[in-house]
PDB file of C-alpha atoms and ligand atoms in Angstrom:
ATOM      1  CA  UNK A   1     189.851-107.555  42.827  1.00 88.00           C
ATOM      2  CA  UNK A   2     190.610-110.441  45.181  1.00 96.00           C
ATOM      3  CA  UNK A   3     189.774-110.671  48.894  1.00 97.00           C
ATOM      4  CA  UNK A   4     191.102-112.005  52.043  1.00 98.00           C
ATOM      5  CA  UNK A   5     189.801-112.557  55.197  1.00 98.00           C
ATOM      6  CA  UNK A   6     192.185-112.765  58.598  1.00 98.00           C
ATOM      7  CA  UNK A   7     189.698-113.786  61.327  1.00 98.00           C
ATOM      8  CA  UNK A   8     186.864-112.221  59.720  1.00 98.00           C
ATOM      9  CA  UNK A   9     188.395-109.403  58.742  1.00 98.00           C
ATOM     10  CA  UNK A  10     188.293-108.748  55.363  1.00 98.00           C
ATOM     11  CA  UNK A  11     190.928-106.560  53.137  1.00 98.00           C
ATOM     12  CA  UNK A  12     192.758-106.592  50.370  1.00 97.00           C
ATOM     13  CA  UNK A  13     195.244-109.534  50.254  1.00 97.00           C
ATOM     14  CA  UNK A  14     198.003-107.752  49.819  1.00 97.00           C
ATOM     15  CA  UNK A  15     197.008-105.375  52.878  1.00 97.00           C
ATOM     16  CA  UNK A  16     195.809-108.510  55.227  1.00 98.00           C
ATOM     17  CA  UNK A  17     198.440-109.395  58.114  1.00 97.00           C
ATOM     18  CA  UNK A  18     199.418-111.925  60.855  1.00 98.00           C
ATOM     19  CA  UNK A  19     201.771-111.514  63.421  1.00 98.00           C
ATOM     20  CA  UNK A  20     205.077-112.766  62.242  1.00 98.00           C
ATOM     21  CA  UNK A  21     205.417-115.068  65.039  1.00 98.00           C
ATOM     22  CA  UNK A  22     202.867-117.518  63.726  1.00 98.00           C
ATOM     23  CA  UNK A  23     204.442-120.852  64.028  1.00 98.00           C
ATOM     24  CA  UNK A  24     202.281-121.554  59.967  1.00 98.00           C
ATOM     25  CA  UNK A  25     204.425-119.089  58.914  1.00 97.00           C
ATOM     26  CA  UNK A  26     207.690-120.403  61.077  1.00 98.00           C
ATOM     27  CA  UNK A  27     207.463-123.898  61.144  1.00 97.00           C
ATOM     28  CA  UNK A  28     204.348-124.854  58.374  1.00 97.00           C
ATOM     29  CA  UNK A  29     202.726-126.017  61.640  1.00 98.00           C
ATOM     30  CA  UNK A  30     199.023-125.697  60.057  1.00 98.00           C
ATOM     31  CA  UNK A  31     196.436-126.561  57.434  1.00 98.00           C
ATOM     32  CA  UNK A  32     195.370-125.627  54.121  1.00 98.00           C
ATOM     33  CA  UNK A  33     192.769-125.932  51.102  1.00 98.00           C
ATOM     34  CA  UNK A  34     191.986-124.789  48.042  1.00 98.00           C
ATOM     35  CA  UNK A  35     188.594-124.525  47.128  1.00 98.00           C
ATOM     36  CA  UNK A  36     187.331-124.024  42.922  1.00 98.00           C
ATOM     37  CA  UNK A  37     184.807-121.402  42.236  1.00 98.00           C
ATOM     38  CA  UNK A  38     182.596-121.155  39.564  1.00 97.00           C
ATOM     39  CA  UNK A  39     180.859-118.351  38.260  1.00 95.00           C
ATOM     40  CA  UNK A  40     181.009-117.001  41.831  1.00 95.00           C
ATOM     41  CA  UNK A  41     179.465-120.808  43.524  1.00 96.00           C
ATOM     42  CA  UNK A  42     181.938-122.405  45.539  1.00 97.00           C
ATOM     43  CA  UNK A  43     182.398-126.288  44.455  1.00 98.00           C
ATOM     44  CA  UNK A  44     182.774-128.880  46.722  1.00 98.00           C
ATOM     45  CA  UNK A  45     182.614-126.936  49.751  1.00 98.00           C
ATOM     46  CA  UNK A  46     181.512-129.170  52.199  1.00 98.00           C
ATOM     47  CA  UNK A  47     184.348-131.906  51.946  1.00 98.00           C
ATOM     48  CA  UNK A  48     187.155-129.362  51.935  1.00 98.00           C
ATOM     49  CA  UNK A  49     185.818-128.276  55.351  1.00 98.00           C
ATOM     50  CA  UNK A  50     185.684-131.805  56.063  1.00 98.00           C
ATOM     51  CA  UNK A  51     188.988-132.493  54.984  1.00 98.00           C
ATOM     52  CA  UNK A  52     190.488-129.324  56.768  1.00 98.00           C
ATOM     53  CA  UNK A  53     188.611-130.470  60.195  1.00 98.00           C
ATOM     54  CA  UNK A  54     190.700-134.234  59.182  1.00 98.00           C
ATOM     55  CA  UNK A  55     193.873-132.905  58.761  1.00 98.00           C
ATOM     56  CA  UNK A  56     193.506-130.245  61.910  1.00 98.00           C
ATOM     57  CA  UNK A  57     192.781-133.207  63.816  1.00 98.00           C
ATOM     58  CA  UNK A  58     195.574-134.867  62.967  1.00 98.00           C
ATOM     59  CA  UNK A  59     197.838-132.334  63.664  1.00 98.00           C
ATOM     60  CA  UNK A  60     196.281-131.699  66.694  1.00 98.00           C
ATOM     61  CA  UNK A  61     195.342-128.349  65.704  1.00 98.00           C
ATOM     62  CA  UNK A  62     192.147-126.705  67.231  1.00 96.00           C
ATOM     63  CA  UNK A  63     190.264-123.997  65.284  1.00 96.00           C
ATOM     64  CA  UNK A  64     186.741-123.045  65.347  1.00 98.00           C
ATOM     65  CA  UNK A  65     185.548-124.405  61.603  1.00 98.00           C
ATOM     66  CA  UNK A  66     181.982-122.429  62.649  1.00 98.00           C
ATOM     67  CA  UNK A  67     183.377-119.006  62.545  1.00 98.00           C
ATOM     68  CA  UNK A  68     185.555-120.037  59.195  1.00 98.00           C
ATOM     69  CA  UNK A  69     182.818-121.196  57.832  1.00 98.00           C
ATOM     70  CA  UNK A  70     180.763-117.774  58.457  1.00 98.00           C
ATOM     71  CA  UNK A  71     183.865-115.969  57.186  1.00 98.00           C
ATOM     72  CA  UNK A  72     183.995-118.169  54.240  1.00 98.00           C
ATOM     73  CA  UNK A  73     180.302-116.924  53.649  1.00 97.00           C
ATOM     74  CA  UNK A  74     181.076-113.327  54.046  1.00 97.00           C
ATOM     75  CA  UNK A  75     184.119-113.565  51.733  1.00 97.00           C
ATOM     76  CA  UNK A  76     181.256-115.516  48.655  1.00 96.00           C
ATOM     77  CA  UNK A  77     178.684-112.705  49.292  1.00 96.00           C
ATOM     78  CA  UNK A  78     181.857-110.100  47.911  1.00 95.00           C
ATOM     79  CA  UNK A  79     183.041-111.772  45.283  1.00 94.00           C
ATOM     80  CA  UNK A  80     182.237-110.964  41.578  1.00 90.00           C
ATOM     81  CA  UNK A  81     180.480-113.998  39.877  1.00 90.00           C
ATOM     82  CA  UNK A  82     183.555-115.447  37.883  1.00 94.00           C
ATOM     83  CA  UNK A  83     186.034-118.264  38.151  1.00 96.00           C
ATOM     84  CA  UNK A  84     188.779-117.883  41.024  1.00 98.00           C
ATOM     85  CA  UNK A  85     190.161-120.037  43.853  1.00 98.00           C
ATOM     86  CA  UNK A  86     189.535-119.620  48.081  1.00 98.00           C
ATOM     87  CA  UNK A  87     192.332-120.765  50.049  1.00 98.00           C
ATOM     88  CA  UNK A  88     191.438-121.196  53.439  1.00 98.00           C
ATOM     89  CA  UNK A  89     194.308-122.001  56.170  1.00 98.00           C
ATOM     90  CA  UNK A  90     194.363-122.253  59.632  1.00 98.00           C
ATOM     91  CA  UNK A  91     197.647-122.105  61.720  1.00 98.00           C
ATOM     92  CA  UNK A  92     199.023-122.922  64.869  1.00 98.00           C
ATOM     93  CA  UNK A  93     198.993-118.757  65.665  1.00 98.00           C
ATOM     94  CA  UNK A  94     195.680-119.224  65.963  1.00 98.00           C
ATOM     95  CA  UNK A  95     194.868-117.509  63.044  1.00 98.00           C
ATOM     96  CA  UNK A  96     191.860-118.185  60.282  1.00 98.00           C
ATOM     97  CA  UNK A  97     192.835-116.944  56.833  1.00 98.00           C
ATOM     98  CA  UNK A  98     190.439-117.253  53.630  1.00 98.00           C
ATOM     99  CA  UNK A  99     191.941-115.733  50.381  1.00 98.00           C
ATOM    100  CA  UNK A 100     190.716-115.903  47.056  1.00 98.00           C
ATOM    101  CA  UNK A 101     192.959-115.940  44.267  1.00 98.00           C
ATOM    102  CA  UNK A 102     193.198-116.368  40.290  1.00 97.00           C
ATOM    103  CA  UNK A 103     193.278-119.779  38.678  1.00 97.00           C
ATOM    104  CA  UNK A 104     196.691-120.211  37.532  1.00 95.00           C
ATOM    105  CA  UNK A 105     196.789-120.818  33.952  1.00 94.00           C
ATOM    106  CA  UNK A 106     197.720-124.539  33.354  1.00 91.00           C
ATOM    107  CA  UNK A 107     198.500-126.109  29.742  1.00 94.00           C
ATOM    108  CA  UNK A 108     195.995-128.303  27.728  1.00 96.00           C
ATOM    109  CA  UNK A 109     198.520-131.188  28.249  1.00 98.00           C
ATOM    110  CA  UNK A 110     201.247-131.998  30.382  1.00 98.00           C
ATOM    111  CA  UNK A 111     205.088-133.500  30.458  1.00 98.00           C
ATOM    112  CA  UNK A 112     206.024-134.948  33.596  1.00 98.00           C
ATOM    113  CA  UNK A 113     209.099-136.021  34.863  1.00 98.00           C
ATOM    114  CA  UNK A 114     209.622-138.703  37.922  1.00 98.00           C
ATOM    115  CA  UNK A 115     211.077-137.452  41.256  1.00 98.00           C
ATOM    116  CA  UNK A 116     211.912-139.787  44.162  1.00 97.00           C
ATOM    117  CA  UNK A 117     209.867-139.091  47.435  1.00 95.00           C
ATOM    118  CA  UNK A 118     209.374-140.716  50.998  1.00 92.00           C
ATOM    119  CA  UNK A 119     206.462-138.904  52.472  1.00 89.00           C
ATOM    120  CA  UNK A 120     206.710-138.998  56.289  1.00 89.00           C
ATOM    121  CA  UNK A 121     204.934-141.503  57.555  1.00 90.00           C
ATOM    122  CA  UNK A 122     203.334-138.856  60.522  1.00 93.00           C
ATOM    123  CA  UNK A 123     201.608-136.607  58.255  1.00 94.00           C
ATOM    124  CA  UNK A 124     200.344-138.801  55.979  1.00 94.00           C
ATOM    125  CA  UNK A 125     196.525-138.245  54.097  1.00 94.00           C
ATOM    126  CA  UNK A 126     197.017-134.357  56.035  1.00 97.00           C
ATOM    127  CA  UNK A 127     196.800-131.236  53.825  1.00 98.00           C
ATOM    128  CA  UNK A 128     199.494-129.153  55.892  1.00 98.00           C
ATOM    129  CA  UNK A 129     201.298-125.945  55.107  1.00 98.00           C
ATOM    130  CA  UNK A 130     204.549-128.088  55.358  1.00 96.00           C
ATOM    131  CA  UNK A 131     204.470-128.106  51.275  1.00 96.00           C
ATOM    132  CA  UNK A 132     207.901-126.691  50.690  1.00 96.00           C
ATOM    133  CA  UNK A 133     209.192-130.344  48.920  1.00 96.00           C
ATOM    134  CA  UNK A 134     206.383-130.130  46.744  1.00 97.00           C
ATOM    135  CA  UNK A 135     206.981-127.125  45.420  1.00 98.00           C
ATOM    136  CA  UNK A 136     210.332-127.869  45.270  1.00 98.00           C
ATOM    137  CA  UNK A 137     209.731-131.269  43.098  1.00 98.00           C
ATOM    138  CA  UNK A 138     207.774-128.579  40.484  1.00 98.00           C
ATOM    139  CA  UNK A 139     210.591-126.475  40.299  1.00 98.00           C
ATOM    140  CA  UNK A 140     212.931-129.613  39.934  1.00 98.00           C
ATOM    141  CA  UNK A 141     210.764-130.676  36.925  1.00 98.00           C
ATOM    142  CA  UNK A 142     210.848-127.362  35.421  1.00 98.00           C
ATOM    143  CA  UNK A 143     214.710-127.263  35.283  1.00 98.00           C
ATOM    144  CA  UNK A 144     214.427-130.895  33.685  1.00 98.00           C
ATOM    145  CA  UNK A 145     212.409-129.368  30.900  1.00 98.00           C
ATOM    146  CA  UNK A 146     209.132-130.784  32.316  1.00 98.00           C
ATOM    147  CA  UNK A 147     205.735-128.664  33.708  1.00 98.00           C
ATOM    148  CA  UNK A 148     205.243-131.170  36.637  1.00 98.00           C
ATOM    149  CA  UNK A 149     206.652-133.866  39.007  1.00 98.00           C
ATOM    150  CA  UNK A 150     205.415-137.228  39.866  1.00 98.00           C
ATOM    151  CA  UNK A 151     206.083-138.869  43.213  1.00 98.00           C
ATOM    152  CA  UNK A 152     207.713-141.887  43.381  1.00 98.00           C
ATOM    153  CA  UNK A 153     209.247-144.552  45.871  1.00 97.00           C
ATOM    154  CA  UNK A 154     212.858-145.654  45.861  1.00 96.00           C
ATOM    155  CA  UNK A 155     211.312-148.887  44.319  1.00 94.00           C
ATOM    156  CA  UNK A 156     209.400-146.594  41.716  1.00 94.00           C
ATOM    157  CA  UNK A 157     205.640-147.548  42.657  1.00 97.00           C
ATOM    158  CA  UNK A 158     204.029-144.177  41.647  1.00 98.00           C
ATOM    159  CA  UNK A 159     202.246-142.312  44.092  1.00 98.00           C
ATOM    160  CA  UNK A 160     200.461-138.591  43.537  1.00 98.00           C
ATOM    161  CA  UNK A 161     201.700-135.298  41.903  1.00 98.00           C
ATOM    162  CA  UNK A 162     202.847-132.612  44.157  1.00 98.00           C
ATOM    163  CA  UNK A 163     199.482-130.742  43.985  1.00 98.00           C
ATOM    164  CA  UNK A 164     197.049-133.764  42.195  1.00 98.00           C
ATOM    165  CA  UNK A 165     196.383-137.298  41.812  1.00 98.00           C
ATOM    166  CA  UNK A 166     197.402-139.298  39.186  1.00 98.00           C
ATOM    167  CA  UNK A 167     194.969-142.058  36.886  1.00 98.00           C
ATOM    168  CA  UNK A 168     196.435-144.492  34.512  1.00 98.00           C
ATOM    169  CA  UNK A 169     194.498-146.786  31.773  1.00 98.00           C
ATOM    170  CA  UNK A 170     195.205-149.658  30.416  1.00 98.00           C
ATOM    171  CA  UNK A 171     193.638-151.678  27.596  1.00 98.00           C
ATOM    172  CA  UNK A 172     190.071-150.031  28.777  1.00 98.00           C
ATOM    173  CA  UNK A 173     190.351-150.266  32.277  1.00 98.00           C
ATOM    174  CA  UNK A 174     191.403-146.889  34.369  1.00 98.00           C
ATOM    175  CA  UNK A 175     193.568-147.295  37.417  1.00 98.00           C
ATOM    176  CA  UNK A 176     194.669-145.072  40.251  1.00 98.00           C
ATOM    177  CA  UNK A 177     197.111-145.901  43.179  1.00 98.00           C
ATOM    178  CA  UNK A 178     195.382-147.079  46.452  1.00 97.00           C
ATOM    179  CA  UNK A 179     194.592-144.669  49.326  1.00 95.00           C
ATOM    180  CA  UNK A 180     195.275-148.001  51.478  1.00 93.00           C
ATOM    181  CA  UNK A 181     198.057-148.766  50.432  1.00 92.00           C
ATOM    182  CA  UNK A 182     200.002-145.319  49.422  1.00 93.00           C
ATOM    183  CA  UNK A 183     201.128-142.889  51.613  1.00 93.00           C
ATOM    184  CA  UNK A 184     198.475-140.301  49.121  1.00 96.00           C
ATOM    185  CA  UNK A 185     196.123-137.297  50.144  1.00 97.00           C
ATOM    186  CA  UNK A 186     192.389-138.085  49.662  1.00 97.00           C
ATOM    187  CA  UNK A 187     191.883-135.930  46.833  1.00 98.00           C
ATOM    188  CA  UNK A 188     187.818-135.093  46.481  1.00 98.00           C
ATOM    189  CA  UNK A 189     188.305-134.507  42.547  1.00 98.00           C
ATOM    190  CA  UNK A 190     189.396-138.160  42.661  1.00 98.00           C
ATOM    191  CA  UNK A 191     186.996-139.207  44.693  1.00 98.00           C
ATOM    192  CA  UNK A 192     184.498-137.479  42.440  1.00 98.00           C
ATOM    193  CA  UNK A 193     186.244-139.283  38.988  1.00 98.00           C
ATOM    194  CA  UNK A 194     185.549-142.621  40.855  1.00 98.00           C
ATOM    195  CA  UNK A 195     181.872-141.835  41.994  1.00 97.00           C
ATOM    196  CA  UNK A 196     181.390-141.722  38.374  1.00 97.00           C
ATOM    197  CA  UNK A 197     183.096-143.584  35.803  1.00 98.00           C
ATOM    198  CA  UNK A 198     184.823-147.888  36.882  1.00 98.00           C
ATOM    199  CA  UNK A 199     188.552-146.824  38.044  1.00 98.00           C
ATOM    200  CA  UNK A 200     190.137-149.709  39.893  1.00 98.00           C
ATOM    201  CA  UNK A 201     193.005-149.226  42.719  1.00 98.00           C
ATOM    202  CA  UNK A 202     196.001-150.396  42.268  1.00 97.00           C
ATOM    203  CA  UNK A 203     199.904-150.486  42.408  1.00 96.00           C
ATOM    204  CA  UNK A 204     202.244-149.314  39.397  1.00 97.00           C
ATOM    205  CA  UNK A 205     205.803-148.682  39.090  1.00 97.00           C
ATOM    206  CA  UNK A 206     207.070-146.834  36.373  1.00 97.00           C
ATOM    207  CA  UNK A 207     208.498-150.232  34.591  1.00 97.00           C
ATOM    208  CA  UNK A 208     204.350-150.943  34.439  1.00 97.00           C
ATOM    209  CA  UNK A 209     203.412-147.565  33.301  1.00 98.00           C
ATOM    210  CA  UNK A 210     205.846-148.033  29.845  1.00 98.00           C
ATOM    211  CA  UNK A 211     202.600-150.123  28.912  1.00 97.00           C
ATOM    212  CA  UNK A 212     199.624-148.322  29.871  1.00 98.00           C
ATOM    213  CA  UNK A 213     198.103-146.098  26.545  1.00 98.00           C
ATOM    214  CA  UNK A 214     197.086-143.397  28.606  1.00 98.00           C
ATOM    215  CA  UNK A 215     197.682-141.286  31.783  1.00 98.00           C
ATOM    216  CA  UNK A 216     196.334-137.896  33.414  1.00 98.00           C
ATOM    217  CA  UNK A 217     196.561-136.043  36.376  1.00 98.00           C
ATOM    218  CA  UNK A 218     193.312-134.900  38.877  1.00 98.00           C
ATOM    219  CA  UNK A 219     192.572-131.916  41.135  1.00 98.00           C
ATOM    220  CA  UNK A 220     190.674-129.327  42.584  1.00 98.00           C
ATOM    221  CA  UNK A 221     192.336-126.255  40.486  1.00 97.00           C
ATOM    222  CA  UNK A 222     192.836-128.251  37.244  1.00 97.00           C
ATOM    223  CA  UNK A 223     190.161-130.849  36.843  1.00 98.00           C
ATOM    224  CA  UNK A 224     191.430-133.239  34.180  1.00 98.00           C
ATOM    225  CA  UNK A 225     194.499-132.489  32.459  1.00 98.00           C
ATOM    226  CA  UNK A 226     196.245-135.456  30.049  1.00 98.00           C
ATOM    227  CA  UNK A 227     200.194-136.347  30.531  1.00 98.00           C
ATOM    228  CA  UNK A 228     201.795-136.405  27.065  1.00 98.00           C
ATOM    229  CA  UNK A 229     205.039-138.413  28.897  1.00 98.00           C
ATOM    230  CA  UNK A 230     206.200-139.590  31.944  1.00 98.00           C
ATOM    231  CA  UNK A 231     209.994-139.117  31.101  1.00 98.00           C
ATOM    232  CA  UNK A 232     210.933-141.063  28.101  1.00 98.00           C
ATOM    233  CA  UNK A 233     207.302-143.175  28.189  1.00 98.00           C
ATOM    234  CA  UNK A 234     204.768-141.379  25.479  1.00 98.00           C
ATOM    235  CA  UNK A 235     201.594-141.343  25.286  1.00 98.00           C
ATOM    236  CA  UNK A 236     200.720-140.487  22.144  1.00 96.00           C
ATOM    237  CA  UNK A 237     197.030-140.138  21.805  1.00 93.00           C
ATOM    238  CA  UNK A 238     196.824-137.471  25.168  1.00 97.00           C
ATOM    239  CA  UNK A 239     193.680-136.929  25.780  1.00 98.00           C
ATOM    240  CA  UNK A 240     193.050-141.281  25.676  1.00 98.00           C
ATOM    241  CA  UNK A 241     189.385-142.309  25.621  1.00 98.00           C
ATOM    242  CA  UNK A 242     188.966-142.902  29.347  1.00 98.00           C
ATOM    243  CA  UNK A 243     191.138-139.529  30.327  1.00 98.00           C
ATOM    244  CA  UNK A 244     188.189-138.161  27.350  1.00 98.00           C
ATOM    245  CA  UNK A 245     185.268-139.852  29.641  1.00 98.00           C
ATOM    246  CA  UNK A 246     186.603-138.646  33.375  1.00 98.00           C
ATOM    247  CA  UNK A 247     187.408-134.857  31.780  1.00 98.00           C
ATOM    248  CA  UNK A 248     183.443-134.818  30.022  1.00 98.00           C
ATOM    249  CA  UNK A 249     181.788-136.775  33.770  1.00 98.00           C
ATOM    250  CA  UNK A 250     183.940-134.765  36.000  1.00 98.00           C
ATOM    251  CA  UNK A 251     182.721-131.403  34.322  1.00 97.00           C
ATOM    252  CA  UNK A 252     178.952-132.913  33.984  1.00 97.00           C
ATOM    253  CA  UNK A 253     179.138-133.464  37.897  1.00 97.00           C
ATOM    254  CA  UNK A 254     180.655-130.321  38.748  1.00 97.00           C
ATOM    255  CA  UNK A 255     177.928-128.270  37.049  1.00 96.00           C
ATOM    256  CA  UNK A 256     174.811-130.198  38.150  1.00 96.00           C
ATOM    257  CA  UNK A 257     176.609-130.101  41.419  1.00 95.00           C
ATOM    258  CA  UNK A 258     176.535-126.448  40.973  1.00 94.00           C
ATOM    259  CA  UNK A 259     173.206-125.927  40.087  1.00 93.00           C
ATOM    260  CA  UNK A 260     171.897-128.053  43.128  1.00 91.00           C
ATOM    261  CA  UNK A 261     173.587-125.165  45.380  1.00 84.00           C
ATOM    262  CA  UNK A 262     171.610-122.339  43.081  1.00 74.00           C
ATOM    263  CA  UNK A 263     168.508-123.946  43.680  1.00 65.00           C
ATOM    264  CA  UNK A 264     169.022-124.699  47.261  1.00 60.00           C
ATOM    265  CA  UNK A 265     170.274-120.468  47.950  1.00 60.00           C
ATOM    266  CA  UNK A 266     167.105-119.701  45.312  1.00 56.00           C
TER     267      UNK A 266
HETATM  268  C1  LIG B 301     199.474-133.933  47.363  1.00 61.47           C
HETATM  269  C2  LIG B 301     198.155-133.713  46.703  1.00 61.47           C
HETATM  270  N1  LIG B 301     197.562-134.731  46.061  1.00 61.47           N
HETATM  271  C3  LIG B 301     196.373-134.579  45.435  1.00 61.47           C
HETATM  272  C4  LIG B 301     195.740-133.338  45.422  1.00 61.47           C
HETATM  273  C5  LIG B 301     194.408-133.188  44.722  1.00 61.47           C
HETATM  274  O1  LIG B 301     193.421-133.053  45.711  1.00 61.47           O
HETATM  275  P1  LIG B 301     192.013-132.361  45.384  1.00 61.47           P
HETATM  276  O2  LIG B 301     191.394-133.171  44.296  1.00 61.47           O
HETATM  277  O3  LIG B 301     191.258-132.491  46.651  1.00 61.47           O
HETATM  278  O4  LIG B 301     192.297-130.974  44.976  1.00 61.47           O
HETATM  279  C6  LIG B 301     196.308-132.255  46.085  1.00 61.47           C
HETATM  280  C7  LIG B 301     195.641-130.966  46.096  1.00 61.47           C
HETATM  281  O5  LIG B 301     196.185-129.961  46.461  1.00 61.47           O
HETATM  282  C8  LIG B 301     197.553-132.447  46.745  1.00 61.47           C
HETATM  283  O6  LIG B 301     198.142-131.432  47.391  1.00 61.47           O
END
């Protein structure tokens, strides 16, 4: 059974409420994460809270992260030890939801098709509820024949996924587009990849990509996942050695991650 929390409140989802007039509901005037959990031990914890505090701030958006985070607490102490996700949002209503939720099933590999995108330049690097193009772009892809969408500019430099981060590699060497330079979120699972295996930063345009050998997307709810294809470009040997080494260091670090937090709650 899942759980939600409205303000430390705790019900059913399907039974928790917030007024209507909540401007995240009327405007996607808010913030939002998704946080994995394993076995019942929330991963990563610490920089979605961080990340949620970034992109409050940058919306302007005051909430009290102390109470969500004693919330957040209550809502782990209920939970049966399996795999799930926590959403947590906060919107302009005022109001602190945390929701937990099944992993979506996702497929071993992935087709992806390119979709033109100009992120706007005001919310950039903030996780906000304003994610209706996103899911739009998936549903785009889907009635190309594709499971998922990959942002592009009108010049076709290749920026994120609509929910993940995208790695390419290239005779050995693993790129991923620059947080500097590219209007992308500052994913933690591909902060994590880079903590632990050489990635290097840099542009691509989908011309470039025709001649990298491998390519796969990143994030919180699906790890590691290999593209097959960008559009017509292939890439035949999905999973590629380096996709191969982030998938095995990314899972290594999330479970000695996970069994620092046992010891530490011991
Ligand atoms: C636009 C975008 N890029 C990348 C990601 C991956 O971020 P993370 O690794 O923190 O889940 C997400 C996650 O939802 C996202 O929405």
């Amino acid at each position: 059974m899942h759980l939600a929390s409205v303000n430390g409140k705790i019900s059913t989802p399907e039974t928790a409420v917030i007024p209507v007039c909540d401007e995240g509901l009327l405007r996607g005037d808010g913030a939002f994460e998704v946080i994995s959990i394993h076995n019942g031990k929330p991963f990563a914890l610490e920089d979605h809270y961080a990340r949620l505090q970034r992109t409050s701030d940058g919306l302007k958006l005051p909430f009290d992260l102390e109470s969500l985070r004693n919330e957040v607490t209550a809502i782990l102490r209920r939970i049966e030890p399996r795999n799930m996700l926590l959403r947590l949002v906060v919107t302009r209503g005022g109001n602190r939801i945390a929701i937990t939720e099944s992993v979506p099933p996702t497929p071993a590999k992935l087709r992806v098709t390119a979709i033109t995108h100009t992120p706007s330049e005001l919310l950039d690097g903030l996780k906000t509820l304003s994610y209706a193009g996103n899911m739009l772009a998936v549903r785009i892809a889907h009635e190309r024949g594709f499971d998922e969408a990959l942002f592009v500019t009108v010049s076709g430099e290749i920026l994120e996924g609509p929910t993940w981060s995208f790695f390419w590699g290239k005779d050995g060497v693993l790129y991923t587009p620059s947080l500097a330079e590219h209007p992308i979120l500052r994913s933690i699972t591909r902060e994590r990849i880079m903590d632990m295996v050489d990635v290097t930063e840099s542009a691509c345009t989908l011309c470039e990509l025709a001649s990298a050998d491998e390519a796969f997307l990143a994030s919180t709810t699906r790890e590691v996942i290999p593209i097959v294809c960008v559009d017509e470009i292939n890439f035949p040997q999905a999973p590629g050695p380096l996709t191969k080494e982030a998938q095995s260091a990314l899972n290594a670090h999330i479970q000695r991650e996970l069994a620092a937090l046992e010891s530490v709650s011991a």
